[in-house]
Tab-separated table of C-alpha atoms in Angstrom:
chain	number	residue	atom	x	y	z
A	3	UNK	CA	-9.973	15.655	5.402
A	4	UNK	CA	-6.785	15.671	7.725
A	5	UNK	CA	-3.609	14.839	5.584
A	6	UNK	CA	-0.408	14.636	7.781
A	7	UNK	CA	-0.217	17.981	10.495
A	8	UNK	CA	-2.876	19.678	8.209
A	9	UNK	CA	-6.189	20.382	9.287
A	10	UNK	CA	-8.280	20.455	5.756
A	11	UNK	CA	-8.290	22.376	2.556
A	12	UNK	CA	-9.467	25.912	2.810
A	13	UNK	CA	-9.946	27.576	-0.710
A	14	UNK	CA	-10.000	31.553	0.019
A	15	UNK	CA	-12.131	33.158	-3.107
A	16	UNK	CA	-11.909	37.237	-2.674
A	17	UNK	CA	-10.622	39.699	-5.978
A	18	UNK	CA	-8.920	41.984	-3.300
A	19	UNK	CA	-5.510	40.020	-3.010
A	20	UNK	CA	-4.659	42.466	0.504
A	21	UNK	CA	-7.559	39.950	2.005
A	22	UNK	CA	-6.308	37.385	0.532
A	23	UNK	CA	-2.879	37.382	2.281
A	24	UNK	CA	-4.108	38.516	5.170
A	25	UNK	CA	-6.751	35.125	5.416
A	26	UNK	CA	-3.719	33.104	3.814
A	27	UNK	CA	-1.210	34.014	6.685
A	28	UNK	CA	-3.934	33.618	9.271
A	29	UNK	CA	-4.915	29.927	8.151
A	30	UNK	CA	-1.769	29.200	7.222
A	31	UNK	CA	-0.358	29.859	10.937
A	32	UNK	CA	-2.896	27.417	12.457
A	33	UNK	CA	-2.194	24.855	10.152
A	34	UNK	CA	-4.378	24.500	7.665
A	35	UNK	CA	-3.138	24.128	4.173
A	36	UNK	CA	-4.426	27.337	2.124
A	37	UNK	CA	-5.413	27.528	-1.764
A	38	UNK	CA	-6.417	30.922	-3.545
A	39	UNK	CA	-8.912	32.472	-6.262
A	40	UNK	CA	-8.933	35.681	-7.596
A	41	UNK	CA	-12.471	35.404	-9.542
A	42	UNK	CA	-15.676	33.698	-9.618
A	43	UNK	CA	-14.458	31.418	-12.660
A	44	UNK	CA	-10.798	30.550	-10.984
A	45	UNK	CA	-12.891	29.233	-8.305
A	46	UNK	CA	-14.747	26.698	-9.647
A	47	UNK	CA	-11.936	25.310	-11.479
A	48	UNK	CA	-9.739	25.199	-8.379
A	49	UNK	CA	-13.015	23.319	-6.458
A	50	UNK	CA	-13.472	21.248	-9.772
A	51	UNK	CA	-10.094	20.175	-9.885
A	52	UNK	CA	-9.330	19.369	-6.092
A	53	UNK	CA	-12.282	19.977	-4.014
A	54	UNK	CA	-10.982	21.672	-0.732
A	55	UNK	CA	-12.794	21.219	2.795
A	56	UNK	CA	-14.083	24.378	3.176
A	57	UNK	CA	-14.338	27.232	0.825
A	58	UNK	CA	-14.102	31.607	2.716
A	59	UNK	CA	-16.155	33.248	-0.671
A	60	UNK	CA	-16.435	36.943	-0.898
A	61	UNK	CA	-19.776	38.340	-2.577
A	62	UNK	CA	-18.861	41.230	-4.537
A	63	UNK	CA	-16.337	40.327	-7.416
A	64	UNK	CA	-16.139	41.191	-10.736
A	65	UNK	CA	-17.943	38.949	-13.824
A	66	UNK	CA	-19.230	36.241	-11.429
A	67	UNK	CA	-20.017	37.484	-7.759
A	68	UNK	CA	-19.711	34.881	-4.653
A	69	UNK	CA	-23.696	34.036	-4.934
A	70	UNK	CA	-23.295	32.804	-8.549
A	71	UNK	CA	-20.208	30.763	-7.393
A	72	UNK	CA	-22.229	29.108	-4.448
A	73	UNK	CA	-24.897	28.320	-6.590
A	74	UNK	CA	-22.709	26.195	-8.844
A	75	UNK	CA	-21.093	24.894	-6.407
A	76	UNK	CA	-24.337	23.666	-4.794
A	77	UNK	CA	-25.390	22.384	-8.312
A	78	UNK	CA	-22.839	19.867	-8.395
A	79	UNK	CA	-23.549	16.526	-6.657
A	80	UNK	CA	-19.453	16.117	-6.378
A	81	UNK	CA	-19.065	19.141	-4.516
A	82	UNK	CA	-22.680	20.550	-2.647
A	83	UNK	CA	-21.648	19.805	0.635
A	84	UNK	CA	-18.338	21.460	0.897
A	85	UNK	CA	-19.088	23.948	3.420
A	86	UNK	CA	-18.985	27.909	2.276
A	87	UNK	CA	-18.933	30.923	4.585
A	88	UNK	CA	-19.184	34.053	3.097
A	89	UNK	CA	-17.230	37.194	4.237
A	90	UNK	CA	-18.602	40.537	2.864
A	91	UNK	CA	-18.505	44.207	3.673
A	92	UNK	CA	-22.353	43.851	2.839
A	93	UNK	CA	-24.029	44.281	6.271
A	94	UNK	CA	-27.821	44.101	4.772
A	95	UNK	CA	-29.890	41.407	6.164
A	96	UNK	CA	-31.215	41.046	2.532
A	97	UNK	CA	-27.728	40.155	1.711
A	98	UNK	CA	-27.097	37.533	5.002
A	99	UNK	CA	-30.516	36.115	4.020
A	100	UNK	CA	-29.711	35.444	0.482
A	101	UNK	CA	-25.989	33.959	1.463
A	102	UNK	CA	-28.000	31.006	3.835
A	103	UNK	CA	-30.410	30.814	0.801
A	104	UNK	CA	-28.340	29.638	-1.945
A	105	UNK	CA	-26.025	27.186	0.292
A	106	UNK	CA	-23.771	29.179	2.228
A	107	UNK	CA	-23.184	27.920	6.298
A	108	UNK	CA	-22.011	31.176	7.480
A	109	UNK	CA	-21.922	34.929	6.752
A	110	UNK	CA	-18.688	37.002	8.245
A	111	UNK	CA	-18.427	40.878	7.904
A	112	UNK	CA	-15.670	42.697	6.527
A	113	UNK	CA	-13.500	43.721	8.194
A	114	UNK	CA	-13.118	40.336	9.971
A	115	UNK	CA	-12.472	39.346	13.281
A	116	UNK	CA	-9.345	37.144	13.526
A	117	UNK	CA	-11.054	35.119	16.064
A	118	UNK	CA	-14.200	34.761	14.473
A	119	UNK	CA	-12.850	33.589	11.224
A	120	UNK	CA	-11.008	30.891	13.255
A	121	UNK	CA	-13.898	29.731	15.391
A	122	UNK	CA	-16.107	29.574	11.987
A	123	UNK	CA	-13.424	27.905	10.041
A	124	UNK	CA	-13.432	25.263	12.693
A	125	UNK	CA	-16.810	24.556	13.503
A	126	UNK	CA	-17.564	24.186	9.947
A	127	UNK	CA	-14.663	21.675	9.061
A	128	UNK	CA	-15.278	20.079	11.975
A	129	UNK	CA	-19.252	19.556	10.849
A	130	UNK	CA	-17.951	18.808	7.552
A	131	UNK	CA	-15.805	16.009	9.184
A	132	UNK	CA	-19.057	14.597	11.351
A	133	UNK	CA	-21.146	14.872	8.553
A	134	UNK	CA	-18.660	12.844	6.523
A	135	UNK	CA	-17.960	10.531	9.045
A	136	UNK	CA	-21.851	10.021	9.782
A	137	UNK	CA	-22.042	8.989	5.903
A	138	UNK	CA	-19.758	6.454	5.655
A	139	UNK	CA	-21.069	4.938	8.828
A	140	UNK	CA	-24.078	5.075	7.305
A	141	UNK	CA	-23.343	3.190	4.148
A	142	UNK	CA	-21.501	0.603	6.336
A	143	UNK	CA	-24.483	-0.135	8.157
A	144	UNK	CA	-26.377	-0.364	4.392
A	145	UNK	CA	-23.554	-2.949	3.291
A	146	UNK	CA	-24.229	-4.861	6.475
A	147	UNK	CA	-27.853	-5.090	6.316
A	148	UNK	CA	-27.610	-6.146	2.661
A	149	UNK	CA	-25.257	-8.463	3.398
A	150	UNK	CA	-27.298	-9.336	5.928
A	151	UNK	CA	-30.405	-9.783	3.653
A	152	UNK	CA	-28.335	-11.793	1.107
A	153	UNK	CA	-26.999	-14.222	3.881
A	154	UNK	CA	-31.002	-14.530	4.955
A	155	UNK	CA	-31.847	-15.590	1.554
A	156	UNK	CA	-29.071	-17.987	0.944
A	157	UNK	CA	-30.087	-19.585	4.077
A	158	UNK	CA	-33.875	-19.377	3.696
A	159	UNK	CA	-32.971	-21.015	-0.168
A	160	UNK	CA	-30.725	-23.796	1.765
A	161	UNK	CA	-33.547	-24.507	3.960
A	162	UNK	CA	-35.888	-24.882	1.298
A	163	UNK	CA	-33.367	-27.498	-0.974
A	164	UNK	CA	-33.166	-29.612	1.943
A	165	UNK	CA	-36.843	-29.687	2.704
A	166	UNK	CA	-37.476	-30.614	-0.447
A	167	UNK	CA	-34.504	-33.294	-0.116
A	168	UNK	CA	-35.838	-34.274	3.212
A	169	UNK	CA	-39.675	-35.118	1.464
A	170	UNK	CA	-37.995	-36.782	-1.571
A	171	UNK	CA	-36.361	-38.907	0.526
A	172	UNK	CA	-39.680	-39.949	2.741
A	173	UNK	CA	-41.398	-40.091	-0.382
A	174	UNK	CA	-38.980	-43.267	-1.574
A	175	UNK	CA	-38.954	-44.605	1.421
A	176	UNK	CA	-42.904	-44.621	1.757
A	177	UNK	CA	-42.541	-46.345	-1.976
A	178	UNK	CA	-40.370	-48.753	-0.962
A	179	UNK	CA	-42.416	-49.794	1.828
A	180	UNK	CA	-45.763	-50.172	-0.273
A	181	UNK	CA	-43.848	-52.291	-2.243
A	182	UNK	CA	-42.739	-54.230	0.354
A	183	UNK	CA	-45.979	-55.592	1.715
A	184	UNK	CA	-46.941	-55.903	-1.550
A	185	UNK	CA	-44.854	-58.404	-1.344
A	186	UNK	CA	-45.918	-59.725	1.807
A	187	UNK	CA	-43.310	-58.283	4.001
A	188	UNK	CA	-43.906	-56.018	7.308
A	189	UNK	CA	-41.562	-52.397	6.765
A	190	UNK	CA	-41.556	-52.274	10.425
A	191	UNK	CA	-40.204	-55.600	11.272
A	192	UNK	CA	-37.212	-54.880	8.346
């Protein structure tokens, strides 16, 4: 997520461009690189082409509105668990409701709090991070139990081939010394 003094990828997705600078210049200022969509459908190219860390979506746009997007986002198994919070001037609960129901983390009013934005973008990217981080930790611990397993079986197989090798061996000898007091002669005293 972090490249160099950047602290992730926000894509900002609002058809009202005055928002859009005003979002732009407030991420931008605390460091966190800053990509833009004017529509629905500019959107999920932009998240197609280099998924960000964290998408701000607004609801109502034109064509496609910020539900639709989320869906499609969500749909994809490359990109459903970059986090979205949605910023609307709808204040219904219906609408909040719906927002958590098709994927979204979050759900900020218009007109935004400066400080609220910031807190939201940061929780989020940082949960984004954890979850991330929990992930890989998690298929490192797979690798090393199959790993693990594979080791077990080697050894287990080892074990086995040398048993055998062990009884082959105790098997000759216990021939040879039949034969050898069938010839008259004592193993023991040999």
């Amino acid at each position: 997520m972090q490249s160099g003094d950047l602290l992730g990828t926000v894509l900002l997705v609002d058809d009202t461009l005055e928002n859009l600078d005003v979002l732009d210049e407030l991420l931008s200022e605390q460091g966190y690189e800053v990509r833009r969509a004017i529509n629905g459908s500019m959107a999920l190219r932009a998240v197609e082409a280099d998924p960000p860390d964290l998408i701000l979506l607004d609801i109502m746009m034109p064509e496609m509105d910020g539900y639709q997007v989320c869906e499609q986002i969500k749909k994809n198994e490359a990109t459903w668990d970059i986090p979205i919070i949605f910023i609307s001037a709808l204040s219904d609960v219906f609408d909040k409701v719906r927002a958590f129901q098709v994927g979204g983390v979050d759900y900020l009013s218009k007109p935004f709090q400066t400080g609220e934005v910031l807190a939201s973008v940061k929780t989020h990217l940082n949960n984004a991070y954890l979850q991330k981080e929990l992930q890989m930790q998690k298929e490192r611990w797979q690798q090393r139990d199959e790993e693990e397993q594979q080791r077990s079986v080697s050894l287990k197989l080892q074990r086995d081939l040398e048993r055998k090798r062990a009884e082959q061996y105790l098997e000759r000898i216990m021939v040879l010394e039949d034969r050898l007091r069938e010839l008259g002669l004592d193993p023991e005293q040999l």
